[in-house]
CSV table of C-alpha atoms (C1' of nucleotides) in Angstrom, one decimal:
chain,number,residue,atom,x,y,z
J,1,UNK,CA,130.6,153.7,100.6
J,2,UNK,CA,132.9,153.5,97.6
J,3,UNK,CA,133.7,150.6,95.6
J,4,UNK,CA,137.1,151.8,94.6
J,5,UNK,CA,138.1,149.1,92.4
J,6,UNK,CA,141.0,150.2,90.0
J,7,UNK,CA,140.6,153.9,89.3
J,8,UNK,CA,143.2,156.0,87.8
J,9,UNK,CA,146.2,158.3,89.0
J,10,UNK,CA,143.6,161.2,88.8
J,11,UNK,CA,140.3,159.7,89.2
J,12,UNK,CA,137.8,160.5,91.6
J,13,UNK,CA,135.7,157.9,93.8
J,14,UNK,CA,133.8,155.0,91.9
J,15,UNK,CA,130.6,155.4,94.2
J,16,UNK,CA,128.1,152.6,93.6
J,17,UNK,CA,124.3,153.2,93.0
J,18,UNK,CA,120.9,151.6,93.6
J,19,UNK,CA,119.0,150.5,90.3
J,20,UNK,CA,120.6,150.3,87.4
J,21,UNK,CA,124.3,150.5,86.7
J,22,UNK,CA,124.2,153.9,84.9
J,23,UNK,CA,127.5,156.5,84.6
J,24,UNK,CA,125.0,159.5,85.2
J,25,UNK,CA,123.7,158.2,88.3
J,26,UNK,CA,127.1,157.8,89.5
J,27,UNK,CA,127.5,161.1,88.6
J,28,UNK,CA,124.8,162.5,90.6
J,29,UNK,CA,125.9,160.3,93.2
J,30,UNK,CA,129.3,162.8,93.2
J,31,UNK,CA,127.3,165.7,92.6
J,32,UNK,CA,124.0,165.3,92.1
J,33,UNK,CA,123.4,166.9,95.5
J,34,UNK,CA,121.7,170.0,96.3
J,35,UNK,CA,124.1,173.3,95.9
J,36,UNK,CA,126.8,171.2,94.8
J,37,UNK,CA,126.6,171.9,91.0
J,38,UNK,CA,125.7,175.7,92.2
J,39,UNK,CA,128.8,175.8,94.2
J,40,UNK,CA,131.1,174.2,91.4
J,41,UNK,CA,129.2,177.2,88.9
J,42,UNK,CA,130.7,179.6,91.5
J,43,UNK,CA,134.2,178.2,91.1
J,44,UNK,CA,133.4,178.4,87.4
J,45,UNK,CA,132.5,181.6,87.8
J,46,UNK,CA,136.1,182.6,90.0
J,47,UNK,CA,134.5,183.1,92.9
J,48,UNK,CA,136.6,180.7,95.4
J,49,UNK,CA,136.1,181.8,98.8
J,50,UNK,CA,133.6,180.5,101.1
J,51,UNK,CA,131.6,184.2,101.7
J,52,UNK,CA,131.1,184.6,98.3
J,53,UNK,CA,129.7,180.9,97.3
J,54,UNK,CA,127.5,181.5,100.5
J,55,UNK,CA,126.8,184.4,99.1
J,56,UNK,CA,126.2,183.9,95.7
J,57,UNK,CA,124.1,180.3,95.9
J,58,UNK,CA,122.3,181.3,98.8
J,59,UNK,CA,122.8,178.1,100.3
J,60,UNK,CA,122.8,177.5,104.6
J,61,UNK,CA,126.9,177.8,105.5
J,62,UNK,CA,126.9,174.6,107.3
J,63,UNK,CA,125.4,172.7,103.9
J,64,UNK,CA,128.1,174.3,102.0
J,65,UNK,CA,131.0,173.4,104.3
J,66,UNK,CA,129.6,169.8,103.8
J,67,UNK,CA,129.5,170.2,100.3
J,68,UNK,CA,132.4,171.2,99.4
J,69,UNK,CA,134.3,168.7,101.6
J,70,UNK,CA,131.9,166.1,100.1
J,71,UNK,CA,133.2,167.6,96.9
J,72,UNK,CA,136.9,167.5,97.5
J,73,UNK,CA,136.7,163.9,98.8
J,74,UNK,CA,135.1,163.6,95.5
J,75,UNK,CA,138.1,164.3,94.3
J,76,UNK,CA,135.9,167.6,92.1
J,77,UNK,CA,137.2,170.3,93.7
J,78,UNK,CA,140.2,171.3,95.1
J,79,UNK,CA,141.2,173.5,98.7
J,80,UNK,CA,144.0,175.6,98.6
J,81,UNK,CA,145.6,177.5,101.6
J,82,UNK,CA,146.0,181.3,100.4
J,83,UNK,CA,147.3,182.1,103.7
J,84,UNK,CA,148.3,180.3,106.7
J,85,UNK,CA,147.8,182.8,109.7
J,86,UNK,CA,145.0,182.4,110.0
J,87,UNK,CA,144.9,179.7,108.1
J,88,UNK,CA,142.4,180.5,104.6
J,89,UNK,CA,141.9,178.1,102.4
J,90,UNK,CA,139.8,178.8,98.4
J,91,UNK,CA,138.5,176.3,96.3
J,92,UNK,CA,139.7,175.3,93.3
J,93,UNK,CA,138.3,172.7,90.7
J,94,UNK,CA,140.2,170.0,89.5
J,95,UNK,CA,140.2,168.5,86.2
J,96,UNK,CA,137.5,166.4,86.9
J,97,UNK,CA,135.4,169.7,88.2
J,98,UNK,CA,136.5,171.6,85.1
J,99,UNK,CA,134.7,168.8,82.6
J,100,UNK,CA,131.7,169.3,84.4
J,101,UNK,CA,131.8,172.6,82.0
J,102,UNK,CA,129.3,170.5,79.7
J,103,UNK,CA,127.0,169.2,82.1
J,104,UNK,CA,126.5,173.1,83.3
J,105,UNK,CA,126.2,174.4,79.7
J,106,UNK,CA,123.0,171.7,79.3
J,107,UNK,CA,121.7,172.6,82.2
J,108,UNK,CA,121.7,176.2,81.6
J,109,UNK,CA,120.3,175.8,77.6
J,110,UNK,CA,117.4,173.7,79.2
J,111,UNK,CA,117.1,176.2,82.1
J,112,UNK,CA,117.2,178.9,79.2
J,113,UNK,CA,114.4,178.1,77.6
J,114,UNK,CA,112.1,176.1,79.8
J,115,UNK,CA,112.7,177.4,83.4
J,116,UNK,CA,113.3,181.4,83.3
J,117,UNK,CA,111.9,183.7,81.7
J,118,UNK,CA,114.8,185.7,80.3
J,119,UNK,CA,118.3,184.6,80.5
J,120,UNK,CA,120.2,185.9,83.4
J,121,UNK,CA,123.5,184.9,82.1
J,122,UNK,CA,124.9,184.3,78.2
J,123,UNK,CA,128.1,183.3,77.5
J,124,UNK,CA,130.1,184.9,74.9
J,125,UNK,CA,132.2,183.5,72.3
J,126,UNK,CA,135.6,184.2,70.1
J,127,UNK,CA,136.8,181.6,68.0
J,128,UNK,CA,141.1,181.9,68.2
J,129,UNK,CA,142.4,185.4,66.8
J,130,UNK,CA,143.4,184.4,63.0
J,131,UNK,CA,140.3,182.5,62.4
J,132,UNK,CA,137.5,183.4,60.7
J,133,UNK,CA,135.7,183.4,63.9
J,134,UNK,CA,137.4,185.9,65.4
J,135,UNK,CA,134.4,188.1,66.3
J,136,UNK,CA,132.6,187.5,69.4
J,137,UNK,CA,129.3,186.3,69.6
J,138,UNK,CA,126.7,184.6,72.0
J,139,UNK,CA,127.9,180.8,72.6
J,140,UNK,CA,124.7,178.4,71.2
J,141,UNK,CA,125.6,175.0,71.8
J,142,UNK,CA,124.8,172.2,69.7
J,143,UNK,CA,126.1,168.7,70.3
J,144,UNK,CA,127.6,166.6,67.5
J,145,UNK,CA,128.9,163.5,67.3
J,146,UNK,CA,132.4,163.3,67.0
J,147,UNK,CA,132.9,160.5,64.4
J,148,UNK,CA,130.2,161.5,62.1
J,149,UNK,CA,129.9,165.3,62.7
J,150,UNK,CA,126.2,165.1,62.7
J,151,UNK,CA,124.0,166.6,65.1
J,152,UNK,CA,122.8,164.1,67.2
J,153,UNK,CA,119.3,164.8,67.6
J,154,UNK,CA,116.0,163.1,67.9
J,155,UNK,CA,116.4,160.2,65.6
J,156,UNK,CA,119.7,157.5,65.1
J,157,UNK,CA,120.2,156.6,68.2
J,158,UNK,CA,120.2,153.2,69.8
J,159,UNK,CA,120.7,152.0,73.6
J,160,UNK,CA,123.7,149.3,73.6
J,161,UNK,CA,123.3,148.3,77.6
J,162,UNK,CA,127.0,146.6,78.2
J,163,UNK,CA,126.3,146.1,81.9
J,164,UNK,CA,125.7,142.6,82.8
J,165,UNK,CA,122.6,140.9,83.9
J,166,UNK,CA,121.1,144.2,82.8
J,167,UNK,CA,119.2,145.7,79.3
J,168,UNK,CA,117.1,148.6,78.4
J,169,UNK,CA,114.3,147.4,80.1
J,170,UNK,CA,115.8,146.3,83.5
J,171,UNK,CA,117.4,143.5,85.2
J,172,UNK,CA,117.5,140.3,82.7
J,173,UNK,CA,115.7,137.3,84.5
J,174,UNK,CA,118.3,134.8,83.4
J,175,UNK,CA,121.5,135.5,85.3
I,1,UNK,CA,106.5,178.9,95.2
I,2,UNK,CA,106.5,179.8,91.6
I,3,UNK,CA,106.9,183.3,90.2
I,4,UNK,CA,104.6,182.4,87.1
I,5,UNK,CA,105.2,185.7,85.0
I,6,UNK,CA,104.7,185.5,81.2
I,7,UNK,CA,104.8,181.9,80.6
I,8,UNK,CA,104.5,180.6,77.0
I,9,UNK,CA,101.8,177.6,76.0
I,10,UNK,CA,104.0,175.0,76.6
I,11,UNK,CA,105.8,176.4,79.6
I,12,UNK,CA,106.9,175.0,82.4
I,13,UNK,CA,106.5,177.2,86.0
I,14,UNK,CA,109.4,179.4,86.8
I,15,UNK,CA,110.9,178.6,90.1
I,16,UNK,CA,112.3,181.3,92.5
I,17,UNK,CA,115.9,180.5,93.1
I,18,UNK,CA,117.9,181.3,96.0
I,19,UNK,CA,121.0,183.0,95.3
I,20,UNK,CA,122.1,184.7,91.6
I,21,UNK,CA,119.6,184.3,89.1
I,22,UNK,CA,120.9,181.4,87.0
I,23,UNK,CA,119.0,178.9,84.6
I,24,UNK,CA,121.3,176.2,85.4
I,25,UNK,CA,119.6,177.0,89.1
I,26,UNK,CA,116.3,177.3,88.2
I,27,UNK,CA,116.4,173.9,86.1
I,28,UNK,CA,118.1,172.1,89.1
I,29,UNK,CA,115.2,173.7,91.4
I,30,UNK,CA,112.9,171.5,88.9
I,31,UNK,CA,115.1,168.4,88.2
I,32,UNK,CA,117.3,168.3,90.4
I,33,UNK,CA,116.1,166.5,93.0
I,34,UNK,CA,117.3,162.9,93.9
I,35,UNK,CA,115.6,161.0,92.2
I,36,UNK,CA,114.1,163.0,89.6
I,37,UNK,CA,116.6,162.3,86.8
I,38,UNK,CA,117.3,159.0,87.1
I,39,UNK,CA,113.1,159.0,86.9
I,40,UNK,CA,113.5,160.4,83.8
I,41,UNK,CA,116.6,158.1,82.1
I,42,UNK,CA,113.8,155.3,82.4
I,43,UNK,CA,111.1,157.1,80.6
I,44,UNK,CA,114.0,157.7,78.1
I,45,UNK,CA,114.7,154.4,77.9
I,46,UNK,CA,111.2,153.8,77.0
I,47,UNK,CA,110.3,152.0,80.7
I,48,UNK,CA,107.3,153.9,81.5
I,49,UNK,CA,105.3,152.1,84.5
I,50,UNK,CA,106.1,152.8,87.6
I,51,UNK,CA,107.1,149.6,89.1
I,52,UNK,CA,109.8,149.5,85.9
I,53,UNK,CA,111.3,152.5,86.9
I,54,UNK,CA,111.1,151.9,90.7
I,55,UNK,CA,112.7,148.4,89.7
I,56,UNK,CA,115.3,150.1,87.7
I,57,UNK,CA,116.2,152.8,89.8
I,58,UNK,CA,116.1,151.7,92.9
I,59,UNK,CA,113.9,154.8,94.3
I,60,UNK,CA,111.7,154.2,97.0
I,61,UNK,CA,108.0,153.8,96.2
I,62,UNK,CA,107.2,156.6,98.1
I,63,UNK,CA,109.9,159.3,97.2
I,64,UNK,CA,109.0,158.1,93.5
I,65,UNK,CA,105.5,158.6,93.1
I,66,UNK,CA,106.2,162.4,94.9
I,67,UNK,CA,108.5,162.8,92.4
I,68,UNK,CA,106.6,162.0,89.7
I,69,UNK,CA,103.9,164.2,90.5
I,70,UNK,CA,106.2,167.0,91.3
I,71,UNK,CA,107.7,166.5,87.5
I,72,UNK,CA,104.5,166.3,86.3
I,73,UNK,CA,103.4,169.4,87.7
I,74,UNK,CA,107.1,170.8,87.0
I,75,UNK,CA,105.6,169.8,83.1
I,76,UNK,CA,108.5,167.8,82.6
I,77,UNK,CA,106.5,164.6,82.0
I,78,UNK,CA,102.9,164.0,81.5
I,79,UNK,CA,100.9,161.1,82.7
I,80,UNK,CA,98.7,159.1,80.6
I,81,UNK,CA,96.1,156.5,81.0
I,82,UNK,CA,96.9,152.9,79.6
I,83,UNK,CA,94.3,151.3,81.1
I,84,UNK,CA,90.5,151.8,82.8
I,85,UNK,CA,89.5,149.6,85.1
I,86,UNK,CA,91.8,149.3,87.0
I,87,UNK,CA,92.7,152.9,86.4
I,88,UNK,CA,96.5,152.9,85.6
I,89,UNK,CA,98.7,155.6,84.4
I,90,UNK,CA,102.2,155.2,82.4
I,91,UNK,CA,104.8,158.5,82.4
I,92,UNK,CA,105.8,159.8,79.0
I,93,UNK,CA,108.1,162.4,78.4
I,94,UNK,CA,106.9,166.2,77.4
I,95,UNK,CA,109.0,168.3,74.5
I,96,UNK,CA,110.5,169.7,77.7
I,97,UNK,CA,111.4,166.3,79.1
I,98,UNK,CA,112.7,164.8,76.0
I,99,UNK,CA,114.9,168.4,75.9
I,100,UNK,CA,116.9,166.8,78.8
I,101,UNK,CA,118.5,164.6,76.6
I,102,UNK,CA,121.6,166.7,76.3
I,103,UNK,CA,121.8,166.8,80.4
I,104,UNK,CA,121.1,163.6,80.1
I,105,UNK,CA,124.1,162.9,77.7
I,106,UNK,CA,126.4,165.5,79.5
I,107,UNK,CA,126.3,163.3,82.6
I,108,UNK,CA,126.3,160.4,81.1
I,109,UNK,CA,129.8,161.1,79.7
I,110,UNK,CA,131.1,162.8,82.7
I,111,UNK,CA,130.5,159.4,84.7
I,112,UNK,CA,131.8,157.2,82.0
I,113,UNK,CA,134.9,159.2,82.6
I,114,UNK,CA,134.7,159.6,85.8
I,115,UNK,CA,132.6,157.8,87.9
I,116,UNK,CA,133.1,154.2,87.1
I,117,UNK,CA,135.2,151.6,86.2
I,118,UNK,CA,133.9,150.8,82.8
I,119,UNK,CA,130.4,152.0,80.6
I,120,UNK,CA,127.7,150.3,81.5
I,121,UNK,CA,125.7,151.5,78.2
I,122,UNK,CA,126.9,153.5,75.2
I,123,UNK,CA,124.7,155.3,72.7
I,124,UNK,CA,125.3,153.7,68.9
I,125,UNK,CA,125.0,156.3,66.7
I,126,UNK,CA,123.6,156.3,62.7
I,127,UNK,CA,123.4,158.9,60.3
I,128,UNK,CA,120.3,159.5,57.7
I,129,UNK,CA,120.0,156.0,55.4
I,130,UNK,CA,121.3,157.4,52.2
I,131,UNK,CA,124.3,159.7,54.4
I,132,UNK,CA,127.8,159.1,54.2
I,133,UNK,CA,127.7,158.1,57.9
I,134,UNK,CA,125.0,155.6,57.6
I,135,UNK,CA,126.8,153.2,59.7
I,136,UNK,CA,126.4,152.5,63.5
I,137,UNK,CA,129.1,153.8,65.3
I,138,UNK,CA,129.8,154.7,69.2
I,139,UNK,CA,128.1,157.9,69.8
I,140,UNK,CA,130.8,160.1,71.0
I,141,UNK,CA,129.3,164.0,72.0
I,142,UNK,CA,130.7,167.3,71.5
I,143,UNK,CA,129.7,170.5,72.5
I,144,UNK,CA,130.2,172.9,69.0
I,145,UNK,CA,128.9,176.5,68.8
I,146,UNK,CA,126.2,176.7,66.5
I,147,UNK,CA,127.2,180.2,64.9
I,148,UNK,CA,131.0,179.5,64.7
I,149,UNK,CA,131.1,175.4,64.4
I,150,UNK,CA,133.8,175.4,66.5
I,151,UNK,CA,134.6,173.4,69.6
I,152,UNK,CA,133.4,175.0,72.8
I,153,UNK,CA,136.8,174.0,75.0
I,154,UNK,CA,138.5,176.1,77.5
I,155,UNK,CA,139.4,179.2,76.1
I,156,UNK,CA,137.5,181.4,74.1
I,157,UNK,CA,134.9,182.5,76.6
I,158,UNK,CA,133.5,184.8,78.7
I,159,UNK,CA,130.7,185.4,81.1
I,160,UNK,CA,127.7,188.0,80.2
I,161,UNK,CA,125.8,187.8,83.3
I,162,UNK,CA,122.6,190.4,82.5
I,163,UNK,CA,120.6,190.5,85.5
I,164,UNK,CA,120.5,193.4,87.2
I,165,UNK,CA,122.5,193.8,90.3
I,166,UNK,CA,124.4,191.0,89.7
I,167,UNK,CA,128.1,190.6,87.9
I,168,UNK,CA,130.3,188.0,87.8
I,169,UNK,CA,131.6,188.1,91.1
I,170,UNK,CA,127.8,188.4,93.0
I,171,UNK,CA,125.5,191.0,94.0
I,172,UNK,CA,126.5,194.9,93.0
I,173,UNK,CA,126.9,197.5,95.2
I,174,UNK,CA,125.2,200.3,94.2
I,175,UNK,CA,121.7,199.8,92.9
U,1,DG,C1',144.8,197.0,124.9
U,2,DA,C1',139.7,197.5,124.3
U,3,DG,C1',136.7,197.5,120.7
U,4,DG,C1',135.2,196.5,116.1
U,5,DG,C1',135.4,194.1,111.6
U,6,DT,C1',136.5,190.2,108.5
U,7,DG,C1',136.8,185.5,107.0
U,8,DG,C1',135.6,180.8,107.6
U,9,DG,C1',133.5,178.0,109.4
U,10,DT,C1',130.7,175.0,113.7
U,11,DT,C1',126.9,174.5,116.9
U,12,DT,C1',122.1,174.2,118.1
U,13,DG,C1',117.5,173.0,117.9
U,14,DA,C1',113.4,172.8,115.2
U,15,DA,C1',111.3,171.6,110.6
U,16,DA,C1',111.3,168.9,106.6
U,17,DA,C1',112.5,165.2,103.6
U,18,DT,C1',113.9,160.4,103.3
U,19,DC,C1',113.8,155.6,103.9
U,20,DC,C1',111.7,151.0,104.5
U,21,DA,C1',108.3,147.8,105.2
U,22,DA,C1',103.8,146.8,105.3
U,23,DC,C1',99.4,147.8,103.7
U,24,DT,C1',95.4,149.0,100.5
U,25,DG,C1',92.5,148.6,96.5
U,26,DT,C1',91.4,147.1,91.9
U,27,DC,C1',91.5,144.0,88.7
U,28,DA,C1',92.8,139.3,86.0
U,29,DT,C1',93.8,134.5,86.1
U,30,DG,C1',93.5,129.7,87.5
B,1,DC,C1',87.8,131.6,96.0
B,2,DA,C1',92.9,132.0,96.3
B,3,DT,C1',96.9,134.1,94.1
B,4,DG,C1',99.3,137.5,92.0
B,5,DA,C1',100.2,141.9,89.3
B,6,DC,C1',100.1,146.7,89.5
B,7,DA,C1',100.2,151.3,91.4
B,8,DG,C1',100.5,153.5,94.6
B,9,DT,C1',99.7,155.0,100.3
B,10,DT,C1',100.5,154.8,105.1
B,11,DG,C1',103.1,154.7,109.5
B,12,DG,C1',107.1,155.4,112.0
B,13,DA,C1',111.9,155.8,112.6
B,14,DT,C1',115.9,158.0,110.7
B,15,DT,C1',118.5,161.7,108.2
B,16,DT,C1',119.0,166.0,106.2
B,17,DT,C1',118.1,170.5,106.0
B,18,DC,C1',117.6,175.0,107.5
B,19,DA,C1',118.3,179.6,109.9
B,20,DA,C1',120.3,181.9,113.3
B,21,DA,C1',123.6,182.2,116.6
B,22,DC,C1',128.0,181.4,118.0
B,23,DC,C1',133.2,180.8,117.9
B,24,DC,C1',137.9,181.6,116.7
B,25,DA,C1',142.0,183.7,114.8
B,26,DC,C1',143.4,187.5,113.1
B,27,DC,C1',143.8,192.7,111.6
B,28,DC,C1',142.9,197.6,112.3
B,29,DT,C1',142.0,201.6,114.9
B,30,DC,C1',141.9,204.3,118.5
DNA sequence: GAGGGTGGGTTTGAAAATCCAACTGTCATG
DNA sequence: CATGACAGTTGGATTTTCAAACCCACCCTC
């Protein structure tokens, strides 16, 4: 199911998918299922134990259980025993779960303006205690580009497809 | 299925979600699908006929075209004419589909870090002609807040969850 | 020590979604 | 007239999903 051809000390399954060879499809492969990313918002959130992700997704308790064993073989999150006898286990996100912190932030801007009708959740902001930004405010994301500090927005950006036998506009005929 | 209250012009429908009110939720209930995004990375990438981005994504013909129509429908991509005779329709993206570029991009970098072995495609990256970052570079994204321009990392935040009867930990109690 | 409650799942059976291959219909081209 | 491209649709088997019920280990109270 995995191709797991030289990954890291702390990296997560390499799964392969159909189409084209694409990082956010092999993403989605990891946790691109349904509940998944609601389940790892919950862990965001604190909330670790089974009852309340059930709870607080809404999702059927034997789809969870899958999930989130799908999702620690995934290597995203994490169980950890809080007490043997009986034996309790909460879930805890791993590195890799914890940079999925982006991919929820985009979600919820997009979800923020195009799919509810007033935000049910903000997130607030304080930049460290000397700085200027010490006050807190609403968090409003924008995403720049790290070399340049420019926004990266409509315009100025090019496709560079590195996968072989592959290019923007599908599989190359002469491979 | 759709609560439609108070859309705007170009609105998309508001799904229900199960569980706590959540954007992030209610824009997986209309992308998140399998499918769905990798559907829309084609039409990114300019491939806008279906057989292209059944090629390219390896969807089935079936699921696809439901999928289509459902993002269609969801407003999230519109479907034009290129042809009469034989009447044949190409996908484009709406203002709310091309707004997926940061989910796109979010994923994208999650899976270069953690889902496979090495990039398959990279984003170059050039600022405005006359700019001081008028060369192409590797796009590499972060997540600033807009108010503060600082980096949106670990610390710094905290949850403002606003809908009634729910807090950070799930449904309140009393009310 | 019987009964009830909590936490964390598993089981069951029916409904829905998915997959794959083959098929259709409309046209253009040779 | 045969072939092939394109954009789906159809049929049938296979998987997933769902909701509700159940199970098990433990704690608490009476």
């Amino acid at each position: 199911m995995t191709s797991n051809a030289k990954q890291g000390e702390n990296s997560v399954p390499h799964p392969e998918v159909p189409g084209r060879p694409c990082s956010a499809a092999a993403a989605l492969q990891l946790v691109g299922e349904r509940w998944a990313l609601l389940a790892i918002r919950e862990i965001f959130y604190g909330n670790r134990r089974f009852g309340q992700i059930v709870r607080n997704t809404g999702a059927p308790r034997d789809r969870l259980a899958a999930r989130l064993r799908a999702l620690e073989e995934a290597g995203v999150v994490e169980r950890r025993a809080y007490s043997e006898r009986p034996v309790r286990f909460e879930y805890h996100l791993t590195e890799a779960g914890r940079d999925l912190a982006p991919v929820m932030h985009a979600l919820l801007a997009w979800g923020d303006r195009w799919a509810v009708d007033t935000p049910p959740v903000a997130f607030r902001h304080r930049g460290a205690p000397g700085s200027e930004h010490a006050a807190e405010h609403d968090l409003d994301l924008k995403s720049t580009c790290r070399t340049c500090g420019e926004e990266a927005g409509a315009g100025g950006l090019t496709i560079d497809v590195r996968a072989p036998g592959w290019d923007r506009s599908g599989p190359v005929e002469g491979s």
